[in-house]
mmCIF file of C-alpha atoms in Angstrom:
data_model
loop_
_atom_site.group_PDB
_atom_site.id
_atom_site.type_symbol
_atom_site.label_atom_id
_atom_site.label_comp_id
_atom_site.label_asym_id
_atom_site.label_seq_id
_atom_site.Cartn_x
_atom_site.Cartn_y
_atom_site.Cartn_z
ATOM 1 C CA GLN A 1 13.727 14.547 0.061
ATOM 2 C CA ARG A 2 15.948 17.645 0.327
ATOM 3 C CA PRO A 3 15.553 19.380 3.711
ATOM 4 C CA GLU A 4 14.948 22.762 2.063
ATOM 5 C CA ALA A 5 12.110 21.297 -0.022
ATOM 6 C CA ILE A 6 10.494 19.680 3.031
ATOM 7 C CA ALA A 7 10.799 22.980 4.915
ATOM 8 C CA LEU A 8 9.128 24.786 2.011
ATOM 9 C CA PHE A 9 6.253 22.304 1.996
ATOM 10 C CA GLN A 10 5.889 22.706 5.769
ATOM 11 C CA ARG A 11 5.623 26.491 5.483
ATOM 12 C CA SER A 12 3.086 26.087 2.695
ATOM 13 C CA ALA A 13 1.037 23.624 4.763
ATOM 14 C CA ASP A 14 1.158 25.849 7.817
ATOM 15 C CA ALA A 15 -0.148 28.699 5.637
ATOM 16 C CA GLY A 16 -3.166 26.573 4.694
ATOM 17 C CA ASP A 17 -2.141 25.312 1.235
ATOM 18 C CA PRO A 18 -3.676 21.818 0.725
ATOM 19 C CA ARG A 19 -0.910 20.831 -1.709
ATOM 20 C CA GLY A 20 1.675 21.563 0.977
ATOM 21 C CA MET A 21 -0.378 19.516 3.435
ATOM 22 C CA VAL A 22 -0.276 16.541 1.058
ATOM 23 C CA GLU A 23 3.509 16.768 0.670
ATOM 24 C CA VAL A 24 4.069 17.108 4.408
ATOM 25 C CA GLY A 25 1.834 14.054 4.860
ATOM 26 C CA ARG A 26 3.969 12.123 2.389
ATOM 27 C CA ALA A 27 7.126 13.225 4.202
ATOM 28 C CA CYS A 28 5.670 11.859 7.444
ATOM 29 C CA GLN A 29 4.487 8.614 5.822
ATOM 30 C CA PHE A 30 7.736 7.809 4.030
ATOM 31 C CA GLY A 31 10.289 9.369 6.369
ATOM 32 C CA ARG A 32 11.421 12.097 3.986
ATOM 33 C CA GLY A 33 13.498 14.580 5.962
ATOM 34 C CA ARG A 34 11.978 13.350 9.230
ATOM 35 C CA ALA A 35 11.137 10.145 11.088
ATOM 36 C CA VAL A 36 8.283 7.991 9.798
ATOM 37 C CA ASN A 37 5.102 8.946 11.635
ATOM 38 C CA PHE A 38 1.839 7.502 10.306
ATOM 39 C CA GLY A 39 -0.242 9.416 12.816
ATOM 40 C CA ASP A 40 1.098 12.760 11.579
ATOM 41 C CA ALA A 41 0.642 11.620 7.974
ATOM 42 C CA VAL A 42 -3.028 10.871 8.646
ATOM 43 C CA LEU A 43 -3.432 14.265 10.310
ATOM 44 C CA TRP A 44 -2.023 16.160 7.301
ATOM 45 C CA TYR A 45 -3.906 14.088 4.716
ATOM 46 C CA ARG A 46 -7.132 14.687 6.630
ATOM 47 C CA LYS A 47 -6.455 18.428 6.711
ATOM 48 C CA ALA A 48 -5.879 18.393 2.947
ATOM 49 C CA ALA A 49 -9.016 16.300 2.396
ATOM 50 C CA ASP A 50 -11.093 18.626 4.571
ATOM 51 C CA ALA A 51 -9.817 21.500 2.417
ATOM 52 C CA GLY A 52 -11.194 19.734 -0.680
ATOM 53 C CA ASN A 53 -7.919 18.347 -2.037
ATOM 54 C CA GLY A 54 -8.601 15.147 -4.025
ATOM 55 C CA ASP A 55 -5.122 13.692 -3.581
ATOM 56 C CA GLY A 56 -5.431 14.229 0.173
ATOM 57 C CA MET A 57 -8.685 12.247 0.070
ATOM 58 C CA ALA A 58 -7.052 9.448 -1.941
ATOM 59 C CA LEU A 59 -4.064 9.254 0.401
ATOM 60 C CA LEU A 60 -6.276 9.267 3.489
ATOM 61 C CA GLY A 61 -8.179 6.347 1.958
ATOM 62 C CA ASP A 62 -4.878 4.587 1.369
ATOM 63 C CA MET A 63 -4.013 4.922 5.059
ATOM 64 C CA TYR A 64 -7.288 3.168 5.948
ATOM 65 C CA ASP A 65 -6.685 0.480 3.311
ATOM 66 C CA GLY A 66 -3.139 -0.284 4.412
ATOM 67 C CA ALA A 67 -3.732 0.043 8.178
ATOM 68 C CA HIS A 68 -1.169 2.837 8.348
ATOM 69 C CA GLY A 69 -1.820 4.780 11.529
ATOM 70 C CA LEU A 70 -5.471 3.706 11.445
ATOM 71 C CA PRO A 71 -7.359 0.430 11.937
ATOM 72 C CA ARG A 72 -7.761 -1.245 8.524
ATOM 73 C CA ASN A 73 -11.167 -0.320 7.130
ATOM 74 C CA VAL A 74 -11.620 -0.991 3.421
ATOM 75 C CA ASP A 75 -15.129 0.482 3.402
ATOM 76 C CA GLU A 76 -13.835 3.783 4.739
ATOM 77 C CA ALA A 77 -10.965 3.621 2.255
ATOM 78 C CA LEU A 78 -13.437 3.185 -0.600
ATOM 79 C CA ARG A 79 -15.507 6.109 0.624
ATOM 80 C CA TRP A 80 -12.474 8.372 0.438
ATOM 81 C CA TYR A 81 -11.377 6.996 -2.951
ATOM 82 C CA ARG A 82 -14.808 7.770 -4.368
ATOM 83 C CA ARG A 83 -14.764 11.259 -2.878
ATOM 84 C CA ALA A 84 -11.326 11.743 -4.449
ATOM 85 C CA VAL A 85 -12.692 10.674 -7.840
ATOM 86 C CA GLU A 86 -15.522 13.183 -7.468
ATOM 87 C CA ALA A 87 -12.807 15.801 -6.864
ATOM 88 C CA HIS A 88 -11.184 14.736 -10.187
ATOM 89 C CA SER A 89 -8.096 13.252 -8.524
ATOM 90 C CA GLY A 90 -6.088 10.964 -10.798
ATOM 91 C CA LEU A 91 -4.677 9.340 -7.671
ATOM 92 C CA GLY A 92 -8.212 8.642 -6.450
ATOM 93 C CA MET A 93 -9.006 6.982 -9.792
ATOM 94 C CA ASN A 94 -5.863 4.868 -9.440
ATOM 95 C CA ASN A 95 -6.682 3.812 -5.881
ATOM 96 C CA LEU A 96 -10.242 2.878 -6.815
ATOM 97 C CA GLY A 97 -8.816 0.755 -9.628
ATOM 98 C CA LEU A 98 -6.500 -0.929 -7.157
ATOM 99 C CA ALA A 99 -9.456 -1.774 -4.925
ATOM 100 C CA TYR A 100 -11.130 -3.606 -7.830
ATOM 101 C CA GLU A 101 -7.909 -5.391 -8.803
ATOM 102 C CA MET A 102 -7.255 -6.547 -5.228
ATOM 103 C CA ALA A 103 -10.909 -7.180 -4.256
ATOM 104 C CA ALA A 104 -10.506 -4.736 -1.364
ATOM 105 C CA GLY A 105 -14.070 -4.012 -0.280
ATOM 106 C CA VAL A 106 -15.490 -4.615 -3.772
ATOM 107 C CA PRO A 107 -15.805 -7.766 -5.901
ATOM 108 C CA LEU A 108 -12.723 -8.698 -7.920
ATOM 109 C CA ASP A 109 -13.154 -7.031 -11.312
ATOM 110 C CA TYR A 110 -10.121 -6.653 -13.581
ATOM 111 C CA GLY A 111 -12.156 -4.894 -16.258
ATOM 112 C CA GLU A 112 -13.266 -2.223 -13.807
ATOM 113 C CA ALA A 113 -9.722 -1.905 -12.453
ATOM 114 C CA LEU A 114 -8.359 -1.462 -15.984
ATOM 115 C CA SER A 115 -10.926 1.229 -16.721
ATOM 116 C CA TRP A 116 -9.986 3.252 -13.627
ATOM 117 C CA TYR A 117 -6.249 2.878 -14.231
ATOM 118 C CA ARG A 118 -6.693 4.142 -17.773
ATOM 119 C CA LYS A 119 -8.690 7.139 -16.540
ATOM 120 C CA SER A 120 -5.979 7.827 -13.979
ATOM 121 C CA ALA A 121 -3.209 7.594 -16.570
ATOM 122 C CA ASP A 122 -5.153 9.864 -18.930
ATOM 123 C CA ALA A 123 -5.396 12.357 -16.069
ATOM 124 C CA GLY A 124 -1.588 12.374 -15.902
ATOM 125 C CA CYS A 125 -1.222 10.357 -12.686
ATOM 126 C CA PRO A 126 2.099 8.410 -12.690
ATOM 127 C CA ALA A 127 0.701 5.762 -10.315
ATOM 128 C CA GLY A 128 -2.140 5.138 -12.766
ATOM 129 C CA MET A 129 0.394 4.770 -15.589
ATOM 130 C CA ALA A 130 2.368 2.214 -13.587
ATOM 131 C CA ASN A 131 -0.712 0.190 -12.668
ATOM 132 C CA LEU A 132 -2.035 0.318 -16.226
ATOM 133 C CA GLY A 133 1.291 -1.132 -17.311
ATOM 134 C CA SER A 134 1.008 -3.831 -14.671
ATOM 135 C CA MET A 135 -2.334 -4.967 -16.105
ATOM 136 C CA TYR A 136 -0.659 -5.567 -19.460
ATOM 137 C CA ALA A 137 2.271 -7.292 -17.738
ATOM 138 C CA VAL A 138 0.135 -9.798 -15.811
ATOM 139 C CA ALA A 139 -2.831 -10.024 -18.232
ATOM 140 C CA HIS A 140 -5.450 -8.720 -15.829
ATOM 141 C CA GLY A 141 -8.481 -7.676 -17.857
ATOM 142 C CA VAL A 142 -6.446 -7.432 -21.068
ATOM 143 C CA ALA A 143 -4.233 -9.669 -23.205
ATOM 144 C CA GLN A 144 -0.654 -9.849 -21.985
ATOM 145 C CA ASP A 145 1.513 -7.337 -23.835
ATOM 146 C CA ASN A 146 4.955 -6.760 -22.350
ATOM 147 C CA ALA A 147 5.828 -4.091 -24.909
ATOM 148 C CA GLU A 148 2.758 -2.061 -23.938
ATOM 149 C CA ALA A 149 3.534 -2.650 -20.270
ATOM 150 C CA LEU A 150 7.083 -1.398 -20.785
ATOM 151 C CA LEU A 151 5.795 1.766 -22.460
ATOM 152 C CA TRP A 152 3.639 2.643 -19.437
ATOM 153 C CA PHE A 153 6.327 1.718 -16.933
ATOM 154 C CA ARG A 154 8.792 4.039 -18.694
ATOM 155 C CA LYS A 155 6.254 6.883 -18.650
ATOM 156 C CA ALA A 156 5.680 6.406 -14.941
ATOM 157 C CA ALA A 157 9.403 6.089 -14.235
ATOM 158 C CA GLU A 158 10.185 9.252 -16.205
ATOM 159 C CA ALA A 159 7.699 11.046 -13.951
ATOM 160 C CA GLY A 160 9.677 9.820 -10.926
ATOM 161 C CA ASP A 161 7.074 7.305 -9.779
ATOM 162 C CA GLY A 162 8.545 4.661 -7.485
ATOM 163 C CA GLU A 163 6.149 1.954 -8.642
ATOM 164 C CA GLY A 164 6.978 2.655 -12.283
ATOM 165 C CA ILE A 165 10.712 2.446 -11.559
ATOM 166 C CA ASP A 166 10.159 -0.760 -9.577
ATOM 167 C CA TRP A 167 8.186 -2.369 -12.409
ATOM 168 C CA LEU A 168 10.808 -1.263 -14.932
ATOM 169 C CA ALA A 169 13.387 -3.003 -12.773
ATOM 170 C CA ASN A 170 11.230 -6.156 -12.872
ATOM 171 C CA MET A 171 11.277 -6.054 -16.667
ATOM 172 C CA TYR A 172 15.074 -5.954 -16.725
ATOM 173 C CA ALA A 173 15.351 -8.615 -14.030
ATOM 174 C CA GLU A 174 13.221 -11.040 -16.066
ATOM 175 C CA GLY A 175 14.179 -9.929 -19.589
ATOM 176 C CA LEU A 176 10.629 -8.935 -20.550
ATOM 177 C CA ALA A 177 10.485 -6.709 -23.667
ATOM 178 C CA VAL A 178 14.114 -5.728 -22.899
ATOM 179 C CA PRO A 179 17.344 -7.754 -22.774
ATOM 180 C CA LYS A 180 17.763 -9.377 -19.364
ATOM 181 C CA ASP A 181 20.083 -7.208 -17.280
ATOM 182 C CA GLU A 182 20.252 -7.922 -13.548
ATOM 183 C CA ALA A 183 22.741 -5.104 -12.971
ATOM 184 C CA GLU A 184 20.290 -2.596 -14.461
ATOM 185 C CA ALA A 185 17.476 -4.160 -12.445
ATOM 186 C CA LEU A 186 19.526 -3.749 -9.285
ATOM 187 C CA ARG A 187 20.254 -0.093 -10.134
ATOM 188 C CA LEU A 188 16.578 0.633 -10.692
ATOM 189 C CA TYR A 189 15.462 -1.189 -7.544
ATOM 190 C CA ARG A 190 17.941 0.902 -5.564
ATOM 191 C CA LYS A 191 16.679 4.083 -7.229
ATOM 192 C CA ALA A 192 13.079 3.263 -6.304
ATOM 193 C CA ALA A 193 14.107 2.150 -2.801
ATOM 194 C CA ASP A 194 15.810 5.507 -2.251
ATOM 195 C CA ILE A 195 12.506 7.379 -2.870
ATOM 196 C CA PRO A 196 11.589 5.283 -0.739
ATOM 197 C CA TYR A 197 9.088 3.073 -2.582
ATOM 198 C CA PRO A 198 8.388 0.259 -0.072
ATOM 199 C CA HIS A 199 7.894 -2.604 -2.532
ATOM 200 C CA ALA A 200 11.209 -1.776 -4.191
ATOM 201 C CA LEU A 201 12.846 -2.388 -0.810
ATOM 202 C CA VAL A 202 11.196 -5.832 -0.818
ATOM 203 C CA ASN A 203 12.354 -6.556 -4.367
ATOM 204 C CA LEU A 204 15.856 -5.320 -3.603
ATOM 205 C CA GLY A 205 15.798 -7.621 -0.592
ATOM 206 C CA GLY A 206 14.845 -10.445 -2.931
ATOM 207 C CA MET A 207 17.905 -9.751 -5.077
ATOM 208 C CA TYR A 208 20.159 -9.994 -2.009
ATOM 209 C CA GLY A 209 18.302 -13.012 -0.651
ATOM 210 C CA THR A 210 18.788 -14.983 -3.857
ATOM 211 C CA GLY A 211 22.125 -13.512 -4.983
ATOM 212 C CA ARG A 212 20.777 -12.091 -8.246
ATOM 213 C CA GLY A 213 23.047 -9.357 -9.613
ATOM 214 C CA VAL A 214 24.765 -9.080 -6.227
ATOM 215 C CA ALA A 215 26.491 -11.345 -3.708
ATOM 216 C CA LYS A 216 23.926 -13.366 -1.725
ATOM 217 C CA ASP A 217 23.357 -11.787 1.675
ATOM 218 C CA GLU A 218 20.306 -12.994 3.626
ATOM 219 C CA ALA A 219 21.022 -10.608 6.509
ATOM 220 C CA GLU A 220 20.940 -7.621 4.134
ATOM 221 C CA ALA A 221 17.757 -8.977 2.569
ATOM 222 C CA LEU A 222 16.128 -9.128 6.003
ATOM 223 C CA ARG A 223 17.318 -5.581 6.794
ATOM 224 C CA LEU A 224 15.606 -4.330 3.637
ATOM 225 C CA TYR A 225 12.412 -6.240 4.411
ATOM 226 C CA ARG A 226 12.351 -4.675 7.877
ATOM 227 C CA LYS A 227 12.866 -1.230 6.358
ATOM 228 C CA ALA A 228 9.807 -1.867 4.172
ATOM 229 C CA VAL A 229 7.913 -2.930 7.307
ATOM 230 C CA ASP A 230 8.844 0.369 8.952
ATOM 231 C CA LEU A 231 6.970 2.032 6.073
ATOM 232 C CA GLY A 232 3.917 -0.148 6.735
ATOM 233 C CA ASN A 233 4.452 -2.448 3.757
ATOM 234 C CA ALA A 234 2.463 -5.700 4.018
ATOM 235 C CA SER A 235 4.753 -7.584 1.623
ATOM 236 C CA GLY A 236 7.697 -6.660 3.836
ATOM 237 C CA MET A 237 5.840 -8.170 6.804
ATOM 238 C CA TYR A 238 5.228 -11.333 4.788
ATOM 239 C CA HIS A 239 8.896 -11.633 3.818
ATOM 240 C CA VAL A 240 10.049 -11.152 7.413
ATOM 241 C CA GLY A 241 7.651 -13.949 8.358
ATOM 242 C CA LEU A 242 9.040 -16.109 5.568
ATOM 243 C CA ALA A 243 12.591 -15.494 6.816
ATOM 244 C CA TYR A 244 11.596 -16.840 10.238
ATOM 245 C CA ALA A 245 9.632 -19.762 8.748
ATOM 246 C CA LEU A 246 12.585 -20.830 6.586
ATOM 247 C CA GLY A 247 15.489 -19.676 8.772
ATOM 248 C CA HIS A 248 16.833 -17.214 6.210
ATOM 249 C CA GLY A 249 19.051 -14.609 7.874
ATOM 250 C CA VAL A 250 17.632 -15.464 11.324
ATOM 251 C CA PRO A 251 17.246 -18.646 13.386
ATOM 252 C CA LYS A 252 14.116 -20.556 12.352
ATOM 253 C CA ASP A 253 11.193 -19.607 14.628
ATOM 254 C CA ASP A 254 7.706 -20.764 13.637
ATOM 255 C CA ARG A 255 5.847 -18.751 16.283
ATOM 256 C CA GLU A 256 7.598 -15.559 15.210
ATOM 257 C CA ALA A 257 6.785 -16.452 11.618
ATOM 258 C CA VAL A 258 3.089 -16.851 12.443
ATOM 259 C CA SER A 259 3.125 -13.495 14.224
ATOM 260 C CA TRP A 260 4.492 -11.789 11.106
ATOM 261 C CA PHE A 261 2.145 -13.633 8.756
ATOM 262 C CA LYS A 262 -0.788 -12.410 10.877
ATOM 263 C CA LYS A 263 0.477 -8.839 10.580
ATOM 264 C CA ALA A 264 0.860 -9.225 6.826
ATOM 265 C CA ALA A 265 -2.580 -10.800 6.406
ATOM 266 C CA GLY A 266 -4.138 -8.087 8.561
ATOM 267 C CA ALA A 267 -2.638 -5.521 6.186
ATOM 268 C CA GLY A 268 -4.085 -7.371 3.175
ATOM 269 C CA ASP A 269 -1.140 -9.491 2.001
ATOM 270 C CA PHE A 270 -2.333 -12.679 0.268
ATOM 271 C CA GLY A 271 0.945 -14.529 0.804
ATOM 272 C CA GLY A 272 0.549 -13.974 4.524
ATOM 273 C CA MET A 273 -2.966 -15.412 4.374
ATOM 274 C CA ASP A 274 -1.769 -18.436 2.442
ATOM 275 C CA TRP A 275 1.106 -19.152 4.831
ATOM 276 C CA LEU A 276 -1.227 -18.815 7.812
ATOM 277 C CA GLY A 277 -3.301 -21.506 6.160
ATOM 278 C CA TRP A 278 -0.237 -23.711 5.773
ATOM 279 C CA MET A 279 1.018 -23.136 9.332
ATOM 280 C CA ASN A 280 -2.409 -23.994 10.766
ATOM 281 C CA GLU A 281 -2.717 -27.031 8.510
ATOM 282 C CA GLN A 282 0.708 -28.317 9.575
ATOM 283 C CA GLY A 283 0.484 -27.242 13.219
ATOM 284 C CA ARG A 284 3.576 -25.046 12.933
ATOM 285 C CA GLY A 285 3.880 -22.010 15.207
ATOM 286 C CA VAL A 286 0.413 -22.639 16.660
ATOM 287 C CA ASP A 287 -0.725 -24.689 19.647
ATOM 288 C CA LYS A 288 -2.073 -27.475 17.442
ATOM 289 C CA ALA A 289 -3.043 -28.158 13.849
ATOM 290 C CA ASP A 290 -6.395 -26.589 12.999
ATOM 291 C CA PRO A 291 -7.704 -27.645 9.560
ATOM 292 C CA SER A 292 -10.802 -25.417 9.823
ATOM 293 C CA GLU A 293 -8.616 -22.367 10.502
ATOM 294 C CA ALA A 294 -6.385 -23.390 7.622
ATOM 295 C CA VAL A 295 -9.405 -23.507 5.312
ATOM 296 C CA ARG A 296 -10.490 -20.062 6.520
ATOM 297 C CA TRP A 297 -7.141 -18.532 5.580
ATOM 298 C CA TYR A 298 -6.863 -20.380 2.259
ATOM 299 C CA ARG A 299 -10.367 -19.196 1.400
ATOM 300 C CA SER A 300 -9.437 -15.600 2.219
ATOM 301 C CA GLY A 301 -6.570 -15.754 -0.249
ATOM 302 C CA ALA A 302 -8.574 -17.693 -2.826
ATOM 303 C CA ASP A 303 -11.464 -15.224 -2.728
ATOM 304 C CA ALA A 304 -8.954 -12.503 -3.618
ATOM 305 C CA GLY A 305 -7.663 -14.548 -6.573
ATOM 306 C CA TYR A 306 -4.320 -15.638 -5.034
ATOM 307 C CA PRO A 307 -3.246 -18.707 -7.072
ATOM 308 C CA ASN A 308 -1.503 -20.658 -4.282
ATOM 309 C CA SER A 309 -4.499 -20.278 -1.990
ATOM 310 C CA ILE A 310 -6.874 -21.431 -4.721
ATOM 311 C CA TYR A 311 -4.732 -24.548 -5.159
ATOM 312 C CA ASN A 312 -4.434 -25.175 -1.416
ATOM 313 C CA LEU A 313 -8.183 -24.783 -0.916
ATOM 314 C CA GLY A 314 -8.641 -27.348 -3.681
ATOM 315 C CA ARG A 315 -6.385 -29.780 -1.776
ATOM 316 C CA MET A 316 -8.502 -29.367 1.326
ATOM 317 C CA TYR A 317 -11.684 -30.192 -0.616
ATOM 318 C CA GLU A 318 -10.080 -33.160 -2.361
ATOM 319 C CA ASN A 319 -8.806 -34.631 0.915
ATOM 320 C CA GLY A 320 -11.750 -33.636 3.097
ATOM 321 C CA THR A 321 -9.461 -31.703 5.426
ATOM 322 C CA GLY A 322 -11.290 -29.003 7.378
ATOM 323 C CA VAL A 323 -14.240 -29.283 4.950
ATOM 324 C CA PRO A 324 -16.391 -32.173 3.705
ATOM 325 C CA THR A 325 -14.789 -34.043 0.804
ATOM 326 C CA ASP A 326 -15.944 -32.560 -2.505
ATOM 327 C CA VAL A 327 -13.917 -33.701 -5.497
ATOM 328 C CA ASN A 328 -15.998 -31.651 -7.924
ATOM 329 C CA GLU A 329 -15.231 -28.475 -5.974
ATOM 330 C CA ALA A 330 -11.577 -29.490 -5.837
ATOM 331 C CA ILE A 331 -11.527 -29.912 -9.629
ATOM 332 C CA LYS A 332 -13.016 -26.446 -10.130
ATOM 333 C CA LEU A 333 -10.362 -24.918 -7.878
ATOM 334 C CA TYR A 334 -7.531 -26.887 -9.481
ATOM 335 C CA GLN A 335 -8.679 -25.773 -12.933
ATOM 336 C CA LYS A 336 -8.676 -22.166 -11.803
ATOM 337 C CA ALA A 337 -5.259 -22.483 -10.152
ATOM 338 C CA ALA A 338 -3.812 -24.291 -13.169
ATOM 339 C CA GLY A 339 -5.051 -21.472 -15.385
ATOM 340 C CA LEU A 340 -3.110 -19.082 -13.150
ATOM 341 C CA GLY A 341 0.123 -21.022 -13.597
ATOM 342 C CA ILE A 342 0.172 -23.444 -10.642
ATOM 343 C CA LYS A 343 1.796 -26.605 -12.027
ATOM 344 C CA GLU A 344 0.856 -28.719 -8.996
ATOM 345 C CA ALA A 345 -2.806 -28.002 -9.715
ATOM 346 C CA LYS A 346 -2.443 -29.338 -13.262
ATOM 347 C CA ASP A 347 -0.666 -32.435 -11.916
ATOM 348 C CA ARG A 348 -3.516 -33.120 -9.484
ATOM 349 C CA LEU A 349 -6.099 -32.668 -12.227
ATOM 350 C CA ASP A 350 -4.242 -35.190 -14.393
ATOM 351 C CA ARG A 351 -4.105 -37.646 -11.490
ATOM 352 C CA ILE A 352 -7.838 -37.319 -10.757
ATOM 353 C CA ARG A 353 -8.741 -37.752 -14.427
ATOM 354 C CA THR A 354 -6.619 -40.887 -14.812
ATOM 355 C CA ALA A 355 -7.705 -42.476 -11.533
ATOM 356 C CA PRO A 356 -9.656 -45.749 -11.959
#
């Protein structure tokens, strides 16, 4: 982020070096040494991609995927990820893996995601290392192994990767494969936030919002969420919406909450989709309750594997709300949600099974 480094990258880019173009694009995207400007970031990534740079292709795809300076278009994102892979970009391999993990334009496939993350990590890409670690942490396509996850997070963090540092902070915050240490978690979240890694800003906001390792400060939490939003982060949008829905750090305002949840959902955030389902089901922040619209949003989250949405879609089938009553379908959804850790789903299954 040093001004002299940014100036050096700019001179390199202006001289036609694709690597300089990529770094100038990153400076524009993340506000390093200049104001955040997604449009300029897209311009520089496209120049790098047109010059045959695989990382430029991968980053241009990411701008389409995250709706950063471009209308969200997961098909176009995938096209660029695949071109990046053909150019032997480890970042392209990572981003293609992420598409499979998040069901972004391709069917959900943890095995395929794991394979691409491993290829990316083997190619020396820190983002691939971090995401490979995350698969072990959350048991996506592989047995849960926090020690293995920690190993990959440390490798990514040592390479200066914001996601790796952020995940390492998570391990300390929860005491996974390391002694629980909220002070160390806070230090690492701040380090990643300073890069800036957008999701670390969200997690740091969570520490302030709940008073973990630091005095509770909902206003500071909201400031951090908004900073993540300024970087185009969908989770930041979701958390700003949640602040308005719950009245945390701002006066409660359901219509403002719905507005933010729509932004988050439009950028691919599953929590935003799920809350839009809830707000439409309850008639909060909308003109009137709309069960069919609620089902549509729950289904969007459920199709992407989001546990709360799977559970909520099951409720709608059980109660015949917005869809015809179908207890068998509800049971299938509850079983899936229960397997993903939703206690309420297990409780409903027990109730159905013991009903006369």
